[in-house]
Coordinates of C-alpha atoms (C1' of nucleotides) in Angstrom, one line a residue:
Chain A
M1 CA -68.2 22.4 -134.1
L2 CA -70.5 21.9 -131.1
E3 CA -70.3 24.3 -128.2
I4 CA -68.4 22.8 -125.3
T5 CA -70.6 24.6 -122.8
Y6 CA -73.7 22.9 -124.3
L7 CA -72.0 19.6 -124.3
R8 CA -71.1 19.8 -120.6
S9 CA -74.6 20.4 -119.5
H10 CA -76.5 18.2 -122.1
A11 CA -74.4 15.2 -122.7
D12 CA -77.3 12.8 -122.9
D13 CA -79.3 15.0 -125.3
V14 CA -76.2 15.3 -127.5
K15 CA -75.7 11.6 -127.7
A16 CA -79.4 10.9 -128.5
R17 CA -79.4 13.4 -131.3
L18 CA -76.0 12.3 -132.7
A19 CA -77.5 8.8 -132.8
K20 CA -80.3 10.1 -135.0
K21 CA -77.6 11.2 -137.4
N22 CA -76.3 7.7 -137.4
F23 CA -73.2 8.8 -135.8
A24 CA -71.5 5.7 -134.3
E25 CA -68.7 7.1 -132.1
L26 CA -70.8 8.2 -129.2
N27 CA -67.9 7.5 -126.9
L28 CA -66.3 10.6 -128.3
V29 CA -68.7 12.6 -126.2
D30 CA -67.3 11.2 -123.0
E31 CA -63.7 11.5 -124.2
I32 CA -64.3 15.2 -124.9
L33 CA -65.8 15.7 -121.5
A34 CA -62.9 14.0 -119.8
A35 CA -60.4 16.1 -121.7
D36 CA -62.4 19.2 -120.9
E37 CA -62.3 18.4 -117.2
K38 CA -58.6 17.8 -117.4
R39 CA -58.1 21.0 -119.3
R40 CA -59.9 23.0 -116.6
H41 CA -58.0 21.4 -113.8
I42 CA -54.7 22.2 -115.4
Q43 CA -55.8 25.7 -116.3
K44 CA -56.7 26.4 -112.7
Q45 CA -53.3 25.3 -111.5
L46 CA -51.5 27.3 -114.1
D47 CA -53.5 30.4 -113.4
D48 CA -52.8 30.1 -109.7
N49 CA -49.1 29.7 -110.4
L50 CA -48.9 32.6 -112.7
A51 CA -50.8 34.8 -110.2
Q52 CA -48.2 33.9 -107.6
Q53 CA -45.4 34.7 -110.0
N54 CA -46.9 38.1 -110.8
L55 CA -47.2 38.8 -107.1
M56 CA -43.5 37.9 -106.5
A57 CA -42.3 40.0 -109.4
K58 CA -44.1 42.9 -108.0
E59 CA -42.6 42.4 -104.6
I60 CA -39.1 42.1 -106.0
G61 CA -39.6 45.3 -107.9
D62 CA -40.7 47.1 -104.8
L63 CA -37.8 45.8 -102.8
F64 CA -35.3 47.1 -105.4
K65 CA -37.0 50.5 -105.4
Q66 CA -36.6 50.6 -101.6
G67 CA -33.0 49.7 -102.0
K68 CA -33.3 46.4 -100.2
K69 CA -31.1 44.6 -102.7
E70 CA -30.3 41.6 -100.6
E71 CA -33.9 40.8 -99.8
A72 CA -34.7 41.1 -103.5
E73 CA -32.0 38.8 -104.6
Q74 CA -33.1 36.3 -102.1
K75 CA -36.6 36.4 -103.3
K76 CA -35.5 36.1 -106.9
S77 CA -33.8 32.8 -106.3
K78 CA -37.2 31.4 -105.2
T79 CA -38.9 32.0 -108.5
A80 CA -37.1 29.5 -110.5
A81 CA -38.9 26.4 -109.3
L82 CA -42.3 28.1 -109.8
K83 CA -41.4 29.1 -113.3
E84 CA -40.3 25.6 -114.2
E85 CA -43.6 24.2 -112.9
S86 CA -45.6 26.8 -114.9
K87 CA -43.7 25.9 -118.0
Q88 CA -44.7 22.3 -117.7
L89 CA -48.3 23.1 -116.9
D90 CA -48.4 25.3 -119.9
Q91 CA -47.2 22.5 -122.1
Q92 CA -49.7 20.1 -120.6
L93 CA -52.5 22.7 -121.2
A94 CA -51.6 23.2 -124.8
Q95 CA -51.6 19.5 -125.3
V96 CA -54.9 18.8 -123.7
E97 CA -56.5 21.8 -125.5
E98 CA -55.3 20.4 -128.8
E99 CA -56.6 17.0 -127.9
Q100 CA -60.0 18.4 -127.0
K101 CA -60.3 20.4 -130.2
H102 CA -59.2 17.5 -132.3
L103 CA -62.0 15.4 -130.7
L104 CA -64.5 18.1 -130.9
V105 CA -64.2 18.8 -134.6
R106 CA -65.0 15.1 -135.2
L107 CA -68.6 15.5 -133.9
P108 CA -71.2 16.4 -136.5
N109 CA -73.8 19.0 -135.9
L110 CA -77.0 18.0 -134.0
P111 CA -80.0 17.5 -136.2
H112 CA -83.1 19.7 -135.7
S113 CA -86.1 18.1 -134.0
S114 CA -88.0 18.0 -137.4
V115 CA -85.4 15.9 -139.1
P116 CA -86.8 12.5 -139.9
A117 CA -85.0 9.4 -138.7
G118 CA -83.4 7.3 -141.4
K119 CA -80.2 5.9 -142.8
S120 CA -80.0 6.9 -146.5
A121 CA -81.6 8.9 -149.3
E122 CA -84.5 6.4 -149.3
D123 CA -85.7 7.8 -146.0
N124 CA -85.8 11.4 -146.9
E125 CA -89.2 13.0 -146.5
V126 CA -90.9 14.5 -149.6
V127 CA -92.3 17.7 -148.3
K128 CA -93.7 19.0 -151.5
Q129 CA -94.0 18.2 -155.2
H130 CA -94.8 20.9 -157.8
G131 CA -95.4 21.1 -161.5
E132 CA -96.5 18.7 -164.2
I133 CA -94.1 16.2 -165.6
P134 CA -94.3 16.9 -169.3
Q135 CA -95.4 14.3 -171.8
L136 CA -92.5 14.3 -174.3
H137 CA -92.6 13.4 -178.0
N138 CA -91.4 10.1 -179.1
G139 CA -87.9 11.1 -180.0
A140 CA -87.2 12.8 -176.6
K141 CA -83.5 12.7 -175.7
P142 CA -81.4 13.1 -172.6
H143 CA -79.6 16.4 -172.3
W144 CA -76.2 15.2 -173.5
E145 CA -77.7 14.2 -176.8
I146 CA -79.6 17.4 -177.1
A147 CA -76.3 19.3 -176.4
E148 CA -74.5 17.4 -179.1
Q149 CA -77.3 18.0 -181.6
Y150 CA -77.1 21.8 -181.1
G151 CA -73.5 22.1 -180.1
L152 CA -74.1 23.4 -176.6
F153 CA -71.3 21.9 -174.6
D154 CA -68.5 19.5 -175.3
L155 CA -67.1 17.1 -172.8
E156 CA -64.5 15.5 -175.1
L157 CA -63.0 18.9 -175.7
G158 CA -62.8 19.4 -172.0
V159 CA -60.9 16.2 -171.7
K160 CA -58.4 17.4 -174.2
I161 CA -57.9 20.7 -172.4
T162 CA -58.1 19.5 -168.8
G163 CA -59.6 16.2 -168.1
A164 CA -62.9 14.4 -167.6
G165 CA -65.6 16.4 -165.9
F166 CA -64.6 19.8 -167.2
P167 CA -67.2 20.8 -169.8
V168 CA -66.6 23.4 -172.5
Y169 CA -69.7 25.3 -173.2
K170 CA -70.2 26.7 -176.7
G171 CA -72.5 29.0 -178.5
K172 CA -76.0 29.1 -177.1
G173 CA -74.9 26.7 -174.5
A174 CA -72.4 29.2 -173.2
R175 CA -74.9 32.0 -173.5
L176 CA -77.5 30.0 -171.6
Q177 CA -75.0 29.7 -168.7
R178 CA -74.3 33.4 -168.6
A179 CA -78.1 34.1 -168.8
L180 CA -78.9 31.9 -165.9
V181 CA -76.2 33.4 -163.7
S182 CA -77.5 36.9 -164.4
F183 CA -81.1 35.8 -163.9
F184 CA -80.3 34.2 -160.6
L185 CA -78.3 37.1 -159.3
D186 CA -80.9 39.6 -160.3
K187 CA -83.6 37.6 -158.4
A188 CA -81.4 37.4 -155.4
I189 CA -80.8 41.2 -155.4
E190 CA -84.5 41.7 -155.7
A191 CA -84.9 39.5 -152.6
G192 CA -82.5 41.8 -150.7
Y193 CA -79.2 40.0 -151.0
T194 CA -76.0 41.9 -151.5
E195 CA -74.0 40.6 -154.4
I196 CA -70.5 39.4 -153.7
I197 CA -67.7 38.4 -156.0
P198 CA -65.5 36.3 -153.8
P199 CA -62.0 34.9 -154.3
H200 CA -62.1 31.4 -155.9
L201 CA -59.3 30.1 -153.8
V202 CA -59.4 30.1 -150.0
N203 CA -56.8 29.5 -147.3
E204 CA -57.1 26.8 -144.8
H205 CA -58.6 29.0 -142.1
S206 CA -61.6 29.6 -144.3
A207 CA -61.9 26.0 -145.3
F208 CA -61.9 25.1 -141.6
G209 CA -64.4 27.8 -140.7
T210 CA -67.2 26.4 -142.9
G211 CA -66.3 22.8 -142.1
Q212 CA -64.5 21.6 -145.3
L213 CA -61.4 20.9 -143.2
P214 CA -60.2 18.7 -141.7
D215 CA -62.5 16.0 -142.9
K216 CA -63.4 16.7 -146.5
E217 CA -59.9 17.6 -147.6
G218 CA -60.1 15.0 -150.5
Q219 CA -63.1 16.7 -152.0
M220 CA -61.2 19.9 -152.8
Y221 CA -58.5 20.7 -155.2
H222 CA -55.4 21.8 -153.3
V223 CA -52.9 24.3 -154.6
T224 CA -50.0 23.0 -152.6
A225 CA -47.5 25.6 -153.7
D226 CA -49.5 28.3 -151.8
G227 CA -51.5 26.2 -149.4
F228 CA -54.8 27.3 -151.0
Y229 CA -57.9 25.3 -151.9
L230 CA -60.2 25.9 -155.0
I231 CA -63.6 26.6 -153.6
P232 CA -66.1 23.7 -153.8
T233 CA -68.9 26.4 -153.4
A234 CA -69.1 30.1 -152.9
E235 CA -70.4 29.3 -149.4
V236 CA -66.8 29.0 -148.2
P237 CA -65.4 32.4 -149.1
V238 CA -68.7 34.2 -148.6
T239 CA -69.5 32.8 -145.1
N240 CA -66.0 33.5 -144.0
I241 CA -66.6 37.2 -144.7
V242 CA -67.9 37.3 -141.1
R243 CA -65.2 35.1 -139.6
D244 CA -63.8 36.5 -136.3
E245 CA -66.4 39.3 -136.2
I246 CA -68.7 40.5 -133.5
L247 CA -71.7 41.9 -135.5
E248 CA -74.3 44.4 -134.5
E249 CA -77.6 42.7 -133.7
K250 CA -79.5 45.3 -135.7
K251 CA -77.5 44.4 -138.9
L252 CA -78.9 40.8 -138.8
P253 CA -79.7 39.0 -140.9
I254 CA -76.9 39.7 -143.4
K255 CA -77.8 38.4 -146.8
F256 CA -75.1 37.7 -149.4
A257 CA -75.5 36.2 -152.9
A258 CA -72.5 35.2 -155.0
Y259 CA -71.9 33.6 -158.3
S260 CA -68.8 31.5 -158.6
P261 CA -67.4 28.5 -160.4
C262 CA -67.3 25.5 -158.1
F263 CA -64.6 22.8 -158.1
R264 CA -65.1 19.3 -156.8
R265 CA -62.9 16.3 -157.0
E266 CA -65.9 14.0 -156.4
A267 CA -64.5 10.5 -156.2
G268 CA -66.9 7.7 -156.8
S269 CA -70.1 7.1 -158.8
Y270 CA -70.3 5.5 -162.2
G271 CA -72.3 5.1 -165.4
K272 CA -75.4 7.0 -166.2
D273 CA -75.2 8.9 -162.9
V274 CA -72.3 10.9 -164.3
R275 CA -73.3 11.2 -167.9
G276 CA -73.5 14.6 -169.4
L277 CA -73.8 17.4 -166.8
N278 CA -75.1 15.2 -164.0
R279 CA -71.8 15.3 -162.2
V280 CA -68.8 17.4 -163.2
H281 CA -65.6 18.7 -161.6
Q282 CA -66.2 22.3 -162.4
F283 CA -69.6 24.0 -162.6
E284 CA -71.3 27.3 -162.1
K285 CA -73.5 28.2 -159.2
V286 CA -75.2 31.2 -157.5
E287 CA -75.1 30.7 -153.8
I288 CA -77.2 32.6 -151.2
V289 CA -75.9 32.9 -147.6
Q290 CA -77.5 34.4 -144.6
I291 CA -76.0 35.3 -141.2
A292 CA -79.0 35.2 -138.9
H293 CA -80.1 35.8 -135.3
P294 CA -80.3 32.4 -133.6
D295 CA -84.0 33.1 -132.7
K296 CA -84.9 33.8 -136.2
S297 CA -82.9 31.3 -138.3
Y298 CA -85.7 28.9 -139.0
E299 CA -87.8 31.7 -140.4
V300 CA -84.8 32.6 -142.5
L301 CA -84.5 29.0 -143.7
E302 CA -88.1 29.0 -144.9
E303 CA -87.6 32.3 -146.7
M304 CA -84.6 30.8 -148.5
V305 CA -86.7 27.8 -149.5
K306 CA -89.4 30.0 -150.9
H307 CA -86.8 31.9 -152.9
V308 CA -85.4 28.8 -154.5
E309 CA -89.0 27.6 -155.2
G310 CA -89.7 30.9 -156.9
L311 CA -86.7 30.4 -159.2
L312 CA -87.8 26.9 -160.2
Q313 CA -91.3 28.0 -160.9
L314 CA -90.1 30.8 -163.1
L315 CA -88.0 28.3 -165.0
E316 CA -91.2 26.1 -165.4
L317 CA -89.5 23.0 -164.1
P318 CA -91.2 20.2 -162.2
Y319 CA -89.6 19.9 -158.8
R320 CA -89.9 18.4 -155.4
I321 CA -88.6 19.4 -152.0
L322 CA -87.1 16.9 -149.6
R323 CA -86.4 17.2 -146.0
L324 CA -83.2 15.1 -145.5
C325 CA -83.2 12.4 -142.9
G326 CA -80.6 12.1 -140.2
G327 CA -78.5 9.6 -142.2
D328 CA -78.4 11.6 -145.4
M329 CA -77.6 15.0 -144.0
S330 CA -74.2 16.7 -144.3
F331 CA -71.8 16.7 -141.4
G332 CA -72.4 20.3 -140.4
S333 CA -76.1 20.8 -141.1
A334 CA -78.9 20.9 -138.5
L335 CA -81.7 20.9 -141.1
T336 CA -81.4 20.6 -144.9
Y337 CA -83.9 20.8 -147.7
D338 CA -82.9 19.4 -151.0
F339 CA -84.5 20.5 -154.2
E340 CA -84.7 18.1 -157.1
V341 CA -85.8 18.7 -160.7
Y342 CA -87.3 15.8 -162.6
S343 CA -85.2 14.8 -165.5
T344 CA -87.9 13.6 -167.9
A345 CA -85.6 11.9 -170.4
Q346 CA -83.5 10.2 -167.7
K347 CA -86.6 9.4 -165.7
R348 CA -85.1 10.4 -162.4
W349 CA -84.8 13.3 -160.0
L350 CA -81.7 15.5 -160.1
E351 CA -80.6 17.5 -157.1
V352 CA -80.3 21.2 -158.1
S353 CA -80.2 22.9 -154.7
S354 CA -79.6 22.2 -151.1
V355 CA -80.6 24.7 -148.4
S356 CA -79.3 24.3 -144.9
N357 CA -79.3 25.8 -141.5
F358 CA -76.0 25.2 -139.8
E359 CA -77.1 26.9 -136.6
T360 CA -73.8 27.6 -134.6
F361 CA -71.8 24.8 -136.2
Q362 CA -69.9 27.1 -138.5
S363 CA -70.1 30.3 -136.4
N364 CA -68.5 28.4 -133.5
R365 CA -65.6 27.5 -135.7
M366 CA -65.4 31.0 -137.3
K367 CA -66.0 32.9 -134.0
T368 CA -68.8 34.9 -135.6
R369 CA -70.9 36.5 -132.8
F370 CA -73.2 39.4 -132.1
K371 CA -74.2 41.3 -129.0
D372 CA -77.7 40.7 -127.9
E373 CA -80.0 43.2 -126.1
N374 CA -78.4 42.3 -122.8
K375 CA -75.0 42.9 -124.2
K376 CA -74.2 39.3 -124.1
T377 CA -72.0 37.9 -126.8
R378 CA -73.7 35.0 -128.6
L379 CA -72.9 33.0 -131.7
V380 CA -74.9 33.7 -134.9
H381 CA -76.6 31.1 -137.0
T382 CA -75.3 30.6 -140.6
L383 CA -77.4 29.4 -143.5
N384 CA -76.8 28.8 -147.1
G385 CA -78.3 27.4 -150.2
S386 CA -77.8 27.1 -154.0
A387 CA -80.0 29.4 -156.0
L388 CA -79.2 27.7 -158.1
A389 CA -76.6 25.2 -159.4
L390 CA -76.4 25.4 -163.1
P391 CA -75.5 22.1 -164.7
R392 CA -78.5 20.1 -163.6
I393 CA -80.7 23.1 -164.1
V394 CA -79.5 23.2 -167.7
A395 CA -80.1 19.4 -167.9
G396 CA -83.6 20.0 -166.6
L397 CA -84.3 22.8 -169.0
L398 CA -83.0 21.0 -172.1
E399 CA -84.9 17.8 -171.3
N400 CA -88.2 19.2 -170.0
H401 CA -88.6 22.0 -172.6
Q402 CA -87.5 20.0 -175.6
T403 CA -89.8 19.8 -178.6
E404 CA -89.4 18.2 -182.0
S405 CA -88.3 21.5 -183.4
G406 CA -86.0 22.6 -180.6
V407 CA -85.7 23.6 -177.0
Q408 CA -88.0 26.3 -175.7
I409 CA -86.5 28.9 -173.3
P410 CA -88.9 29.7 -170.4
T411 CA -90.4 33.2 -170.7
A412 CA -88.7 34.6 -167.6
L413 CA -85.3 33.7 -169.0
R414 CA -85.7 35.1 -172.5
P415 CA -84.6 38.7 -171.7
Y416 CA -81.4 37.2 -170.4
T417 CA -80.7 34.7 -173.2
G418 CA -81.7 37.0 -176.0
F419 CA -83.2 34.0 -177.9
D420 CA -86.4 32.0 -177.4
T421 CA -85.4 28.6 -178.7
I422 CA -82.4 26.5 -179.2
S423 CA -82.7 24.9 -182.6
Chain B
rG1 C1' -38.7 40.1 -158.1
rG2 C1' -36.0 44.7 -155.6
rU3 C1' -35.9 48.5 -151.7
rG4 C1' -38.0 51.0 -147.6
rA5 C1' -41.7 51.7 -143.7
rG6 C1' -45.0 49.5 -140.5
rA7 C1' -48.6 46.0 -137.6
rU8 C1' -51.5 48.6 -130.4
rG9 C1' -58.8 48.2 -128.3
rG10 C1' -64.8 49.5 -133.4
rG11 C1' -61.6 53.8 -135.7
rU12 C1' -57.4 57.5 -135.4
rG13 C1' -53.2 57.1 -132.4
rA14 C1' -49.7 57.7 -127.7
rG15 C1' -46.7 54.5 -125.2
rU16 C1' -38.5 52.1 -125.4
rG17 C1' -38.5 47.3 -119.0
rG18 C1' -42.3 47.4 -113.2
rC19 C1' -46.9 53.1 -111.9
rC20 C1' -49.9 49.6 -118.9
rG21 C1' -55.4 45.9 -120.4
rA22 C1' -52.9 50.0 -122.2
rA23 C1' -53.3 57.7 -122.6
rA24 C1' -56.0 61.0 -125.6
rC25 C1' -59.5 61.8 -129.3
rC26 C1' -63.5 59.9 -132.4
rA27 C1' -67.5 56.5 -132.8
rA28 C1' -71.1 53.7 -130.0
rC29 C1' -74.4 53.0 -125.7
rA30 C1' -77.0 55.0 -121.2
rG31 C1' -78.4 59.3 -118.7
rU32 C1' -78.8 64.9 -117.4
rU33 C1' -80.3 69.3 -119.7
rU34 C1' -84.0 70.8 -123.6
rG35 C1' -90.9 72.4 -126.2
rC36 C1' -88.3 69.3 -130.4
rU37 C1' -83.6 68.6 -132.9
rA38 C1' -78.6 70.0 -132.2
rA39 C1' -75.0 71.3 -128.7
rA40 C1' -73.0 70.7 -123.9
rC41 C1' -72.2 67.7 -119.6
rU42 C1' -71.9 62.9 -116.8
rG43 C1' -71.2 57.8 -116.9
rU44 C1' -70.5 53.1 -119.6
rC45 C1' -67.7 51.3 -123.3
rG46 C1' -62.3 44.7 -125.8
rU47 C1' -62.1 39.3 -126.1
rA48 C1' -61.3 34.4 -124.3
rC49 C1' -60.7 30.9 -120.5
rC50 C1' -60.9 29.6 -115.2
rU51 C1' -63.5 30.3 -110.4
rC52 C1' -68.8 31.1 -108.7
rA53 C1' -75.7 27.8 -108.5
rA54 C1' -76.2 32.6 -111.0
rA55 C1' -75.1 37.7 -110.8
rA56 C1' -71.5 40.5 -108.3
rG57 C1' -66.7 39.7 -107.4
rG58 C1' -61.9 37.4 -108.1
rG59 C1' -57.9 35.0 -111.2
rU60 C1' -55.2 34.3 -115.9
rA61 C1' -54.0 35.3 -120.9
rC62 C1' -54.1 38.4 -125.2
rC63 C1' -50.7 45.2 -128.0
rG64 C1' -49.9 40.7 -136.0
rA65 C1' -48.2 35.0 -135.0
rG66 C1' -44.5 31.9 -132.6
rG67 C1' -40.1 31.4 -129.7
rG68 C1' -36.3 33.7 -126.4
rU69 C1' -33.9 37.1 -122.6
rU70 C1' -35.5 38.9 -117.5
rC71 C1' -37.7 38.4 -110.8
rG72 C1' -40.8 41.4 -114.3
rA73 C1' -41.9 42.6 -121.7
rA74 C1' -46.7 46.3 -125.8
rU75 C1' -41.5 48.0 -124.9
rC76 C1' -35.2 44.2 -125.7
rC77 C1' -33.5 39.8 -129.1
rC78 C1' -34.7 35.9 -133.0
rU79 C1' -38.0 33.6 -136.7
rC80 C1' -42.4 33.9 -139.5
rU81 C1' -46.8 36.2 -141.6
rC82 C1' -49.3 40.2 -143.4
rU83 C1' -50.0 45.4 -144.8
rC84 C1' -48.5 50.0 -147.0
rA85 C1' -45.2 52.9 -150.3
rC86 C1' -41.8 53.3 -154.4
rC87 C1' -39.2 50.6 -158.5
rG88 C1' -39.4 46.5 -162.1
rC89 C1' -42.7 42.9 -164.6
rC90 C1' -47.7 41.8 -166.1
rA91 C1' -53.3 42.0 -167.0

RNA sequence: GGUGAGAUGGGUGAGUGGCCGAAACCAACAGUUUGCUAAACUGUCGUACCUCAAAAGGGUACCGAGGGUUCGAAUCCCUCUCUCACCGCCA
């Protein structure tokens, strides 16, 4: 959610930057400003009214104390009209406030100046590419065939138990999952993150705080009996740790890392795009979150990018980093780097991580602030990224490290798996 | 699921209709003292919105949330939520 104070003084800048994000409803900005003006006008009237009422109440009290009962009664009779007026103003205020907020939450975050212009994934900027794409033997297979050959996961079984998109991992496939989670968490802890095990269901306040509600309601599983949502990412519960908090400046940045399963309803997409582990409803992920000082958040973003790169290098996977263009960025992000691993057998890039700076977009919703050196209360910046999401990493490992005699586990991961090859 | 108690500022906790945005203590911050540390002392010390060019100043609201009674509510009434304790059930 954009800050209304910024909007008031920089309306043209806001419009220009929203346009870069291919946001069509620029008239919303003017509607918001109109509502804001109306709101302030009503608030002023109401405040003045209430001030007058307070004054009168005080005078009546004094008169009673002095024993001037008649005067007091006389004055009392004059308060009714004022009260009625205040009541109506109060209702108007509540209405216009709601209207304003309703409009405001529909505005996406403003893109950072370095975000390339563009409409779709085609226009994303490749910032870096690293690692050799391996030359595979003739019988090289996509990961779902490898998984079947070695009994690593079973999608049919998941259909029986739950439905499509809920894989059942087995044997070395399951152990590989557990190994990757431990490996990623240990690396995060080495990098100074505090490990968190969050709830896997959140209430609607939390879902609103990070921006999943009200727009993306359909992407989450909703437990209607209790009003909870299954988390689509640990970002939601973990970032909400600091909701409604005023933090100490010297405690920034706050670094959290969390493993959680992630649940996504994911409507759309067909065919080979969703084969195997390319796209599933439940998957495992280690997420890193930082709550940063607004002046330092882009340094923090770079640090997080480096961290994710380090993981991919240790896993010996060919990857590239994209800076997402305005049209492909998420609603709440100011700058996003996507990490893609090359799927050698599928001959395409798979997104394995997305690292974003949300600036004040989430903190404004969550009311997460800190006191700066001048004792001014300011909103923090929030950042998060996958480090990393498992299913496509598993796909990448299986496909890129396959040999005719089996799949080689990267050296760094072997202490965690307890085996060197899958065969 | 049953019964009981409770929800006040960063923390503890006082406050049963006007003198309460709220005592006191602790913590925090600034300063005085001091060779240094500690102690002691003094001061500051909630948030949001409105007003103001800005600061100062002023106004309004907020004592879990929402309604109500009243000229006036932290205080009285209603509804809801949550927390704690004990019992039952369960991992």
